[in-house]
Amino acid sequence: MHTTRPTPRFPGRRRRALSLAVAAVIAAPAAWTAVPAASAAETYPFRDPRLSVDARVKDLLGRLTTDEKISLLHQYEPAIPRLGIKRFKTGTEALHGVAWSTDVNASGAVRTAKGTVFPQSVGLGATWDPALLKQIGSAVGDEARGYNTIDPDVWGLQLWAPVVNLLRDPRWGRNEEGYSEDPLLTGLLATAYGKGMQGDDPDHLKAAPVLKHYLAYNNEIRRDQTSSSVRPRVLKEYDEVPFRLPLTQDAATGLMTSYNLVNGRPATASPLVNDARKWSGRTLFNVTDAGAPNNLVGSEQYYPDLPAGDAAAIKAGVDSFTTDDTNSSITVDAVKTALSKGLLSEADLDRAVGDVLSVRVRLGEFDPGGGEYGKITKDVIDSPAHRALERKAATEQMVLLKNQGGALPLASGKKVAVVGPLSNTLYTDWYSGSLPYGVTPLDGIKAKAGAGNVASSEGVDRIALKDVKTGKYVAGGTTAAGAVLKTGPTTPDASTQFDVFDWGQGIVTLRSAANGKTVGIHSGNTFANDQDQPNGWFVQQMFKLENQGDGGYLLRYAGYEKAYDWADPTKIYVKVQDDGTLVLTTKDDASTFAKDVVGSGVDSAVKAAAGADTAVVVVGSMPFINGREDHDRTTMALAEGQEELIKAVRKANPNTVVVVENSYPTTLTWEQANVPAILWTSHAGAETGNALASVLFGDESPSGKLPQTWYRSESDLPDILDYDIIKSDRTYLYYKGKPLYPFGYGLTYTTFRYGEPKLSGRSLSGGKTLTVTVPVTNTGKRAADEVVQLYTHQRTSRVKQPVEQLRAFQKVHVAPGRTASVTLRVKASDLATWDVTRNRWTLETSKQDVLIGSSSTDIRQRATVDVHGERVPARDLTRPTRAADFDDQNAVQLVDESKAAGDAVAGAANAWISFKDSALKNGTLTLRAAKETAGNTTVQARLDSPTGPVAATFTIPSTGDRYAYKDVTAALRATGRHDLYLVFAGEARLSTLTLR
């Protein structure tokens, strides 16, 4: 299992945003001391579970001094001995199982859990099974309690999960962390997971889930500096939904703010955080992401100093600062300064501290015996019941992408070749705990088919590297602990052999044949074979073998930290020193190596495949390398060597099954055209091999459905920083092309017939619910699950509508020859659109297509419903209209109108915004505009198109500051209803427009 190295320190280096996840060197604050028993503590009203939460919080808040209150605003909340209050730490990672936390007693060093690791979130998304997610969430909550009994200082009960950011772009490095590109599916799964973690007691929390990351965060590239430009409809109809659904259902206790800016304003200090509070009937306890408060004055340079930044965050709705590792004094001093300067009031402080205490009370911290869930012990960790649940989840999340000619399921008693770089290993990811045991694909298939019927090969080259200058081979340690790599042997013995794993785009990892350990940087500048797998924040186990064209190779070190400003970009090549050790140097000074291929991976795999009835090729990703936090992908292709392996095996054995084990959509165009069967799985935990074997051999029929669109290539996608999914036709909602595999797609080992649906009515109006009942018959010979999906399409609207949108779904188990009656419900309010002309939800009068099927493109039954709502009237520009409330745009960005609140539109030459169906009259049109740069520019009002007749021309003067707005007027010459376009000739910001 992976280990985590301490964060290197370099002079002048800016602390990374996730510094909490690596060991810190800052000493723990003195306030973190043991709490002596307080004889009077039990008599305090805040310890009386018979009182309401609010009454207990009010009592405790009233007993705290100002300094004590401020101390509770940092991630590491100190003890308050005089009240018998123990210390409290926010943030145990629990994305798909209890993963890791940090230890105040070891200066913030990471402590990794070794319990149940469920499939990655994107895999859980593929189950389309909220009931299963609730079971998993409950198991995670139990294990969090179990760890808390072991060491509450490390294993806090505020859990930073689930991630509900929508999988808008499959290149996002954190694709593995989300559930789906669809807001409804994501919201329902997150609600179920959160409900499970919290427990069913209305007054107590088993654990306190926090939704990550608020808001509109889908890129890792410059994530703390880029701004997500999110128009109101995208915000309301898309990005807010998966946060709103769990909060309205009381399935989460807070939000974590994201690193990015939203419409030009850091999410850490966005008023949108406070806006989200209205969705919940409970008090929320909101936190920042790690290091984000410092970004406000560092990389984002949004506030002049930390007191101003921290004050703005608190006023925006943040309650706890995750920053500076265990050193809370920086936050404490900043908040004290903010109070003294009047940037914060005591009321602001009490509100934030009250939020913190509310959740602590609900967790049972101040109840006798720890409250309702205080009896849970460590015995729940990795329990037999949780292992069985993990296997069920691993099975349900597998998606059958192709099955030509009944290639699957495999028949028993046949010879099977199991080959490929992921065939005999299991990988964890950044947000995984360690696996307490592991069943690899090879293990599972051997157990099912019988070891004598299975041949295997990892399909990777085994090489030896010889220093051309000395003729000596690079050797590693032969014990489990490994050793520093040195040249020495003159023949390629076992100590000099390395297996080369290809992860694409030239990146490889080297696993020592001597001890099975992966090679990585050791003690700063040497290398050793001592790692269980690639791991850590910087992933210091990545290399490139660069062919020099003369038979020689340079060994290039490609660890992730080389992307950072503190790493010397010139010293990325390996040199053999006089003592034989390997160190980093410049390219000109690098050693040249001869690469001896001891064994060909392709040849070995082909040999195994040729002698088998079926070849199963297991390929995919290494989660620390192929897209992860802080690193977006630039391609969706399989690693080049893996694709070559598939082609070679397919040529040797026509009965080839490809298993793709990764965390995201992948370009499989050749495989789809040439391989009989393809199965996808996420990195699914310890039971992956057993689950895979049960599906391959037909003990279980695959039931997973894709939670996001699989495009044919990255060329089908706009820029990753383009957040306007409406304009760019992004996700299945708006995409008009033909995907490789559509949203909601997944095959089974049987067939289903959908009967004619029965609707509760043929019309629908506000406040009503449409009930759709459809019979689904299993027409095959195997029992299986089917996910019945209901989509709608609005035929007419004043604005662009989705091609289709998921409104309801149900997973049902149907025996052969039997029929299940599936009932799906759609509320009229579900069909509402955000009306930018009046800033409210609007149900438009229109015919709605009701589409029922097995995927977003496999529609089996259709019906039509007349929706009775309203016709949106012509836009009234005589009322001040926000420029951000446009209907369409070209090349503009939404930006911050001021640092406190409000959105504006920033445009440059040839950019435009439009206001559809505006009621115009001859009069004066006023634009409220700002222009930071010197000189004047113009904005033209045009009719019906960006090149239509000019109705007015505005001269925008320099205002000297992006936040300094000036009213600019011009005579408007137009009457009647038109689409009004404001076309920019140069740089300017527009806040509002008003017609008089």
GROMACS .gro file of C-alpha atoms in nm, residues 236-640:
model
  405
  236LYS     CA    1  -2.898   2.746  -1.073
  237GLU     CA    2  -2.983   2.457  -1.305
  238TYR     CA    3  -2.650   2.275  -1.291
  239ASP     CA    4  -2.371   2.358  -1.046
  240GLU     CA    5  -2.583   2.434  -0.740
  241VAL     CA    6  -2.813   2.133  -0.773
  242PRO     CA    7  -2.592   1.856  -0.625
  243PHE     CA    8  -2.522   2.078  -0.324
  244ARG     CA    9  -2.882   2.191  -0.285
  245LEU     CA   10  -3.037   1.842  -0.292
  246PRO     CA   11  -2.842   1.694   0.003
  247LEU     CA   12  -2.882   2.010   0.208
  248THR     CA   13  -3.257   2.028   0.156
  249GLN     CA   14  -3.278   1.663   0.267
  250ASP     CA   15  -3.064   1.724   0.579
  251ALA     CA   16  -2.798   1.487   0.443
  252ALA     CA   17  -2.494   1.707   0.504
  253THR     CA   18  -2.374   1.934   0.782
  254GLY     CA   19  -2.164   2.181   0.588
  255LEU     CA   20  -1.974   2.285   0.280
  256MET     CA   21  -1.606   2.302   0.194
  257THR     CA   22  -1.523   2.601  -0.022
  258SER     CA   23  -1.326   2.536  -0.339
  259TYR     CA   24  -0.989   2.675  -0.446
  260ASN     CA   25  -1.106   2.850  -0.761
  261LEU     CA   26  -1.265   3.186  -0.814
  262VAL     CA   27  -1.627   3.200  -0.925
  263ASN     CA   28  -1.711   3.491  -1.151
  264GLY     CA   29  -1.389   3.661  -1.048
  265ARG     CA   30  -1.433   3.625  -0.671
  266PRO     CA   31  -1.252   3.360  -0.461
  267ALA     CA   32  -1.494   3.087  -0.358
  268THR     CA   33  -1.337   3.104  -0.012
  269ALA     CA   34  -1.495   3.446   0.038
  270SER     CA   35  -1.798   3.421  -0.189
  271PRO     CA   36  -2.142   3.530  -0.064
  272LEU     CA   37  -2.272   3.217  -0.237
  273VAL     CA   38  -2.158   3.027   0.075
  274ASN     CA   39  -2.408   3.212   0.292
  275ASP     CA   40  -2.671   3.178   0.019
  276ALA     CA   41  -2.644   2.799   0.049
  277ARG     CA   42  -2.749   2.810   0.414
  278LYS     CA   43  -3.110   2.874   0.314
  279TRP     CA   44  -3.128   2.527   0.160
  280SER     CA   45  -3.085   2.353   0.492
  281GLY     CA   46  -3.312   2.349   0.792
  282ARG     CA   47  -3.006   2.288   1.009
  283THR     CA   48  -2.708   2.498   1.111
  284LEU     CA   49  -2.416   2.441   0.874
  285PHE     CA   50  -2.050   2.416   0.977
  286ASN     CA   51  -1.850   2.531   0.672
  287VAL     CA   52  -1.476   2.490   0.620
  288THR     CA   53  -1.214   2.611   0.376
  289ASP     CA   54  -1.005   2.381   0.164
  290ALA     CA   55  -0.649   2.339   0.283
  291GLY     CA   56  -0.437   2.650   0.247
  292ALA     CA   57  -0.712   2.844   0.069
  293PRO     CA   58  -0.726   3.130   0.323
  294ASN     CA   59  -0.363   3.212   0.245
  295ASN     CA   60  -0.439   3.209  -0.127
  296LEU     CA   61  -0.665   3.510  -0.071
  297VAL     CA   62  -0.357   3.722  -0.009
  298GLY     CA   63  -0.106   3.504  -0.195
  299SER     CA   64  -0.172   3.353  -0.536
  300GLU     CA   65  -0.507   3.533  -0.576
  301GLN     CA   66  -0.390   3.867  -0.431
  302TYR     CA   67  -0.752   3.957  -0.366
  303TYR     CA   68  -0.713   4.111  -0.021
  304PRO     CA   69  -0.430   4.327   0.113
  305ASP     CA   70  -0.361   4.113   0.419
  306LEU     CA   71  -0.478   3.807   0.610
  307PRO     CA   72  -0.702   3.992   0.859
  308ALA     CA   73  -0.898   4.136   0.568
  309GLY     CA   74  -0.912   3.801   0.390
  310ASP     CA   75  -1.014   3.601   0.696
  311ALA     CA   76  -1.277   3.859   0.787
  312ALA     CA   77  -1.425   3.843   0.437
  313ALA     CA   78  -1.436   3.462   0.452
  314ILE     CA   79  -1.615   3.464   0.788
  315LYS     CA   80  -1.866   3.720   0.667
  316ALA     CA   81  -1.924   3.507   0.356
  317GLY     CA   82  -2.015   3.206   0.570
  318VAL     CA   83  -1.690   3.022   0.645
  319ASP     CA   84  -1.664   2.889   1.002
  320SER     CA   85  -1.331   2.707   1.010
  321PHE     CA   86  -0.992   2.774   0.852
  322THR     CA   87  -0.791   2.481   0.720
  323THR     CA   88  -0.451   2.640   0.687
  324ASP     CA   89  -0.095   2.653   0.813
  325ASP     CA   90  -0.106   2.287   0.915
  326THR     CA   91  -0.121   2.260   1.295
  327ASN     CA   92  -0.019   2.620   1.357
  328SER     CA   93  -0.344   2.790   1.451
  329SER     CA   94  -0.172   3.106   1.577
  330ILE     CA   95  -0.165   3.267   1.232
  331THR     CA   96  -0.542   3.242   1.195
  332VAL     CA   97  -0.599   3.343   1.557
  333ASP     CA   98  -0.383   3.654   1.519
  334ALA     CA   99  -0.550   3.749   1.191
  335VAL     CA  100  -0.901   3.721   1.337
  336LYS     CA  101  -0.802   3.919   1.646
  337THR     CA  102  -0.664   4.194   1.423
  338ALA     CA  103  -0.980   4.191   1.212
  339LEU     CA  104  -1.189   4.236   1.526
  340SER     CA  105  -0.972   4.520   1.653
  341LYS     CA  106  -0.994   4.699   1.316
  342GLY     CA  107  -1.370   4.660   1.295
  343LEU     CA  108  -1.351   4.428   0.996
  344LEU     CA  109  -1.544   4.176   1.206
  345SER     CA  110  -1.796   4.219   1.484
  346GLU     CA  111  -1.856   4.004   1.790
  347ALA     CA  112  -2.182   3.899   1.623
  348ASP     CA  113  -1.985   3.769   1.323
  349LEU     CA  114  -1.760   3.576   1.559
  350ASP     CA  115  -2.051   3.432   1.757
  351ARG     CA  116  -2.228   3.321   1.441
  352ALA     CA  117  -1.924   3.128   1.316
  353VAL     CA  118  -1.840   2.974   1.654
  354GLY     CA  119  -2.205   2.885   1.709
  355ASP     CA  120  -2.200   2.694   1.380
  356VAL     CA  121  -1.896   2.497   1.495
  357LEU     CA  122  -2.049   2.416   1.833
  358SER     CA  123  -2.383   2.315   1.683
  359VAL     CA  124  -2.230   2.022   1.498
  360ARG     CA  125  -2.011   1.927   1.794
  361VAL     CA  126  -2.323   1.910   2.011
  362ARG     CA  127  -2.504   1.695   1.753
  363LEU     CA  128  -2.207   1.458   1.739
  364GLY     CA  129  -2.272   1.376   2.104
  365GLU     CA  130  -1.942   1.516   2.226
  366PHE     CA  131  -2.103   1.673   2.532
  367ASP     CA  132  -2.348   1.388   2.602
  368PRO     CA  133  -2.287   1.121   2.864
  369GLY     CA  134  -2.109   0.831   2.697
  370GLY     CA  135  -2.076   1.018   2.368
  371GLY     CA  136  -2.445   1.007   2.284
  372GLU     CA  137  -2.641   0.778   2.058
  373TYR     CA  138  -2.342   0.652   1.859
  374GLY     CA  139  -2.083   0.657   2.136
  375LYS     CA  140  -2.102   0.279   2.181
  376ILE     CA  141  -1.956   0.199   1.837
  377THR     CA  142  -1.611   0.042   1.875
  378LYS     CA  143  -1.313  -0.037   1.655
  379ASP     CA  144  -1.458  -0.383   1.591
  380VAL     CA  145  -1.661  -0.242   1.302
  381ILE     CA  146  -1.345  -0.163   1.103
  382ASP     CA  147  -1.303  -0.403   0.810
  383SER     CA  148  -1.578  -0.622   0.952
  384PRO     CA  149  -1.708  -0.926   0.757
  385ALA     CA  150  -2.029  -0.736   0.685
  386HIS     CA  151  -1.834  -0.443   0.541
  387ARG     CA  152  -1.623  -0.676   0.327
  388ALA     CA  153  -1.941  -0.827   0.185
  389LEU     CA  154  -2.081  -0.479   0.117
  390GLU     CA  155  -1.759  -0.377  -0.055
  391ARG     CA  156  -1.781  -0.681  -0.282
  392LYS     CA  157  -2.143  -0.601  -0.365
  393ALA     CA  158  -2.048  -0.244  -0.452
  394ALA     CA  159  -1.749  -0.353  -0.660
  395THR     CA  160  -1.978  -0.585  -0.856
  396GLU     CA  161  -2.260  -0.337  -0.910
  397GLN     CA  162  -2.034  -0.062  -1.041
  398MET     CA  163  -1.891  -0.263  -1.331
  399VAL     CA  164  -2.019  -0.153  -1.671
  400LEU     CA  165  -2.035  -0.388  -1.969
  401LEU     CA  166  -1.952  -0.169  -2.269
  402LYS     CA  167  -1.955  -0.434  -2.542
  403ASN     CA  168  -2.049  -0.800  -2.568
  404GLN     CA  169  -2.045  -0.923  -2.924
  405GLY     CA  170  -2.159  -1.273  -3.004
  406GLY     CA  171  -2.205  -1.373  -2.642
  407ALA     CA  172  -1.835  -1.345  -2.565
  408LEU     CA  173  -1.939  -1.306  -2.203
  409PRO     CA  174  -2.010  -1.467  -1.967
  410LEU     CA  175  -1.719  -1.711  -1.981
  411ALA     CA  176  -1.790  -2.082  -1.965
  412SER     CA  177  -1.652  -2.279  -1.674
  413GLY     CA  178  -1.383  -2.538  -1.735
  414LYS     CA  179  -1.217  -2.344  -2.016
  415LYS     CA  180  -0.862  -2.215  -2.036
  416VAL     CA  181  -0.828  -1.846  -1.956
  417ALA     CA  182  -0.527  -1.620  -2.004
  418VAL     CA  183  -0.522  -1.323  -1.767
  419VAL     CA  184  -0.276  -1.065  -1.890
  420GLY     CA  185  -0.205  -0.696  -1.865
  421PRO     CA  186  -0.035  -0.445  -1.635
  422LEU     CA  187  -0.333  -0.432  -1.395
  423SER     CA  188  -0.402  -0.805  -1.393
  424ASN     CA  189  -0.215  -0.885  -1.074
  425THR     CA  190  -0.220  -0.566  -0.871
  426LEU     CA  191  -0.462  -0.334  -0.695
  427TYR     CA  192  -0.396   0.036  -0.670
  428THR     CA  193  -0.524   0.288  -0.419
  429ASP     CA  194  -0.571   0.657  -0.490
  430TRP     CA  195  -0.501   0.985  -0.310
  431TYR     CA  196  -0.826   0.962  -0.113
  432SER     CA  197  -0.808   0.588  -0.036
  433GLY     CA  198  -0.718   0.419   0.283
  434SER     CA  199  -0.477   0.125   0.270
  435LEU     CA  200  -0.619  -0.210   0.170
  436PRO     CA  201  -0.619  -0.460   0.458
  437TYR     CA  202  -0.605  -0.737   0.197
  438GLY     CA  203  -0.642  -0.757  -0.177
  439VAL     CA  204  -0.794  -0.987  -0.439
  440THR     CA  205  -0.646  -0.898  -0.777
  441PRO     CA  206  -0.818  -0.980  -1.108
  442LEU     CA  207  -0.582  -1.276  -1.147
  443ASP     CA  208  -0.660  -1.396  -0.794
  444GLY     CA  209  -1.033  -1.375  -0.853
  445ILE     CA  210  -1.026  -1.552  -1.187
  446LYS     CA  211  -0.801  -1.828  -1.054
  447ALA     CA  212  -1.037  -1.884  -0.763
  448LYS     CA  213  -1.331  -1.908  -1.002
  449ALA     CA  214  -1.180  -2.099  -1.293
  450GLY     CA  215  -0.923  -2.308  -1.106
  451ALA     CA  216  -0.554  -2.223  -1.100
  452GLY     CA  217  -0.478  -2.502  -1.348
  453ASN     CA  218  -0.699  -2.339  -1.609
  454VAL     CA  219  -0.537  -1.996  -1.588
  455ALA     CA  220  -0.222  -1.868  -1.756
  456SER     CA  221  -0.097  -1.521  -1.679
  457SER     CA  222   0.140  -1.244  -1.774
  458GLU     CA  223   0.150  -0.878  -1.676
  459GLY     CA  224   0.248  -0.796  -2.031
  460VAL     CA  225   0.525  -0.557  -1.930
  461ASP     CA  226   0.885  -0.558  -2.043
  462ARG     CA  227   1.151  -0.667  -1.799
  463ILE     CA  228   1.469  -0.471  -1.857
  464ALA     CA  229   1.814  -0.410  -1.717
  465LEU     CA  230   1.988  -0.072  -1.739
  466LYS     CA  231   2.364  -0.067  -1.798
  467ASP     CA  232   2.578   0.240  -1.757
  468VAL     CA  233   2.746   0.264  -2.098
  469LYS     CA  234   3.049   0.435  -1.951
  470THR     CA  235   3.137   0.163  -1.699
  471GLY     CA  236   2.952  -0.140  -1.832
  472LYS     CA  237   2.792  -0.191  -1.490
  473TYR     CA  238   2.422  -0.253  -1.433
  474VAL     CA  239   2.192  -0.059  -1.203
  475ALA     CA  240   2.096  -0.279  -0.908
  476GLY     CA  241   1.845  -0.250  -0.623
  477GLY     CA  242   1.808  -0.410  -0.282
  478THR     CA  243   1.678  -0.765  -0.260
  479THR     CA  244   1.501  -0.734   0.075
  480ALA     CA  245   1.151  -0.600   0.130
  481ALA     CA  246   1.299  -0.271   0.250
  482GLY     CA  247   1.490  -0.224  -0.075
  483ALA     CA  248   1.808  -0.019  -0.099
  484VAL     CA  249   1.961   0.280  -0.272
  485LEU     CA  250   2.014   0.202  -0.640
  486LYS     CA  251   2.377   0.168  -0.744
  487THR     CA  252   2.563   0.031  -1.038
  488GLY     CA  253   2.780  -0.271  -0.966
  489PRO     CA  254   2.696  -0.604  -1.130
  490THR     CA  255   2.848  -0.665  -1.472
  491THR     CA  256   2.581  -0.917  -1.568
  492PRO     CA  257   2.202  -0.866  -1.554
  493ASP     CA  258   2.124  -1.076  -1.248
  494ALA     CA  259   1.793  -1.067  -1.053
  495SER     CA  260   1.894  -0.754  -0.861
  496THR     CA  261   1.934  -0.553  -1.183
  497GLN     CA  262   1.602  -0.632  -1.347
  498PHE     CA  263   1.308  -0.394  -1.355
  499ASP     CA  264   0.953  -0.429  -1.488
  500VAL     CA  265   0.849  -0.130  -1.697
  501PHE     CA  266   0.487  -0.016  -1.656
  502ASP     CA  267   0.367   0.220  -1.929
  503TRP     CA  268   0.119   0.487  -1.815
  504GLY     CA  269   0.108   0.682  -2.139
  505GLN     CA  270   0.273   0.987  -2.294
  506GLY     CA  271   0.614   0.840  -2.222
  507ILE     CA  272   0.564   0.807  -1.845
  508VAL     CA  273   0.675   0.476  -1.696
  509THR     CA  274   0.733   0.332  -1.352
  510LEU     CA  275   1.004   0.080  -1.270
  511ARG     CA  276   0.928  -0.211  -1.039
  512SER     CA  277   1.228  -0.400  -0.910
  513ALA     CA  278   1.218  -0.770  -0.990
  514ALA     CA  279   1.441  -0.825  -0.686
  515ASN     CA  280   1.176  -0.735  -0.430
  516GLY     CA  281   0.860  -0.625  -0.614
  517LYS     CA  282   0.897  -0.265  -0.500
  518THR     CA  283   0.868   0.046  -0.714
  519VAL     CA  284   1.166   0.275  -0.768
  520GLY     CA  285   1.144   0.634  -0.650
  521ILE     CA  286   1.346   0.922  -0.515
  522HIS     CA  287   1.513   0.843  -0.184
  523SER     CA  288   1.651   1.094   0.066
  524GLY     CA  289   1.626   1.389  -0.168
  525ASN     CA  290   1.853   1.305  -0.458
  526THR     CA  291   1.918   0.931  -0.477
  527PHE     CA  292   1.687   0.651  -0.582
  528ALA     CA  293   1.573   0.330  -0.413
  529ASN     CA  294   1.345   0.034  -0.478
  530ASP     CA  295   1.140   0.079  -0.162
  531GLN     CA  296   0.784   0.185  -0.256
  532ASP     CA  297   0.477  -0.042  -0.266
  533GLN     CA  298   0.322   0.167  -0.545
  534PRO     CA  299   0.353   0.517  -0.690
  535ASN     CA  300   0.228   0.749  -0.418
  536GLY     CA  301   0.248   1.080  -0.239
  537TRP     CA  302   0.160   1.435  -0.333
  538PHE     CA  303   0.452   1.472  -0.574
  539VAL     CA  304   0.462   1.109  -0.700
  540GLN     CA  305   0.837   1.066  -0.706
  541GLN     CA  306   0.832   0.735  -0.893
  542MET     CA  307   0.781   0.857  -1.251
  543PHE     CA  308   1.040   0.830  -1.530
  544LYS     CA  309   1.085   0.857  -1.903
  545LEU     CA  310   1.328   0.644  -2.103
  546GLU     CA  311   1.444   0.871  -2.383
  547ASN     CA  312   1.584   0.691  -2.685
  548GLN     CA  313   1.888   0.876  -2.821
  549GLY     CA  314   1.875   0.701  -3.158
  550ASP     CA  315   2.209   0.530  -3.119
  551GLY     CA  316   2.095   0.245  -2.896
  552GLY     CA  317   2.145   0.450  -2.582
  553TYR     CA  318   1.888   0.594  -2.345
  554LEU     CA  319   1.871   0.885  -2.106
  555LEU     CA  320   1.674   0.822  -1.791
  556ARG     CA  321   1.460   1.127  -1.724
  557TYR     CA  322   1.299   1.179  -1.385
  558ALA     CA  323   0.939   1.298  -1.425
  559GLY     CA  324   0.807   1.331  -1.068
  560TYR     CA  325   0.522   1.574  -1.030
  561GLU     CA  326   0.712   1.826  -0.821
  562LYS     CA  327   0.907   1.926  -1.131
  563ALA     CA  328   0.600   2.127  -1.226
  564TYR     CA  329   0.653   2.358  -0.930
  565ASP     CA  330   0.859   2.671  -0.911
  566TRP     CA  331   1.084   2.544  -0.632
  567ALA     CA  332   1.218   2.249  -0.833
  568ASP     CA  333   1.522   2.302  -1.056
  569PRO     CA  334   1.382   2.238  -1.405
  570THR     CA  335   1.727   2.171  -1.548
  571LYS     CA  336   1.815   1.882  -1.318
  572ILE     CA  337   1.575   1.616  -1.437
  573TYR     CA  338   1.812   1.352  -1.575
  574VAL     CA  339   1.991   1.068  -1.400
  575LYS     CA  340   2.365   1.046  -1.365
  576VAL     CA  341   2.579   0.766  -1.225
  577GLN     CA  342   2.828   0.905  -0.974
  578ASP     CA  343   3.174   0.766  -0.918
  579ASP     CA  344   3.046   0.558  -0.624
  580GLY     CA  345   2.775   0.408  -0.846
  581THR     CA  346   2.478   0.589  -0.691
  582LEU     CA  347   2.223   0.760  -0.915
  583VAL     CA  348   2.156   1.131  -0.875
  584LEU     CA  349   1.977   1.406  -1.067
  585THR     CA  350   2.170   1.632  -1.300
  586THR     CA  351   2.135   1.829  -1.623
  587LYS     CA  352   2.075   1.667  -1.960
  588ASP     CA  353   2.424   1.747  -2.079
  589ASP     CA  354   2.574   1.580  -1.773
  590ALA     CA  355   2.342   1.275  -1.776
  591SER     CA  356   2.464   0.919  -1.807
  592THR     CA  357   2.375   0.712  -2.110
  593PHE     CA  358   2.226   0.369  -2.042
  594ALA     CA  359   2.193   0.062  -2.255
  595LYS     CA  360   1.852  -0.100  -2.217
  596ASP     CA  361   1.866  -0.479  -2.217
  597VAL     CA  362   1.523  -0.635  -2.270
  598VAL     CA  363   1.537  -0.943  -2.052
  599GLY     CA  364   1.180  -1.037  -2.134
  600SER     CA  365   0.923  -0.893  -2.372
  601GLY     CA  366   0.588  -0.820  -2.212
  602VAL     CA  367   0.398  -0.847  -2.539
  603ASP     CA  368   0.564  -1.179  -2.624
  604SER     CA  369   0.482  -1.318  -2.281
  605ALA     CA  370   0.119  -1.208  -2.300
  606VAL     CA  371   0.077  -1.339  -2.654
  607LYS     CA  372   0.218  -1.676  -2.552
  608ALA     CA  373  -0.029  -1.700  -2.264
  609ALA     CA  374  -0.320  -1.585  -2.481
  610ALA     CA  375  -0.246  -1.816  -2.772
  611GLY     CA  376  -0.288  -2.124  -2.555
  612ALA     CA  377  -0.617  -2.016  -2.396
  613ASP     CA  378  -0.981  -2.035  -2.495
  614THR     CA  379  -1.026  -1.674  -2.388
  615ALA     CA  380  -0.781  -1.395  -2.316
  616VAL     CA  381  -0.872  -1.135  -2.055
  617VAL     CA  382  -0.655  -0.823  -2.090
  618VAL     CA  383  -0.664  -0.595  -1.786
  619VAL     CA  384  -0.544  -0.243  -1.864
  620GLY     CA  385  -0.611   0.102  -1.722
  621SER     CA  386  -0.464   0.370  -1.504
  622MET     CA  387  -0.241   0.428  -1.206
  623PRO     CA  388  -0.449   0.668  -0.993
  624PHE     CA  389  -0.151   0.869  -0.869
  625ILE     CA  390  -0.029   0.927  -1.224
  626ASN     CA  391  -0.311   0.928  -1.479
  627GLY     CA  392  -0.514   1.225  -1.364
  628ARG     CA  393  -0.555   1.314  -0.998
  629GLU     CA  394  -0.576   1.616  -0.773
  630ASP     CA  395  -0.356   1.898  -0.902
  631HIS     CA  396  -0.312   1.730  -1.242
  632ASP     CA  397  -0.566   1.734  -1.523
  633ARG     CA  398  -0.535   1.491  -1.810
  634THR     CA  399  -0.448   1.616  -2.156
  635THR     CA  400  -0.559   1.299  -2.333
  636MET     CA  401  -0.831   1.040  -2.285
  637ALA     CA  402  -0.635   0.770  -2.467
  638LEU     CA  403  -0.507   0.448  -2.317
  639ALA     CA  404  -0.133   0.432  -2.264
  640GLU     CA  405   0.032   0.359  -2.596
   0.00000   0.00000   0.00000
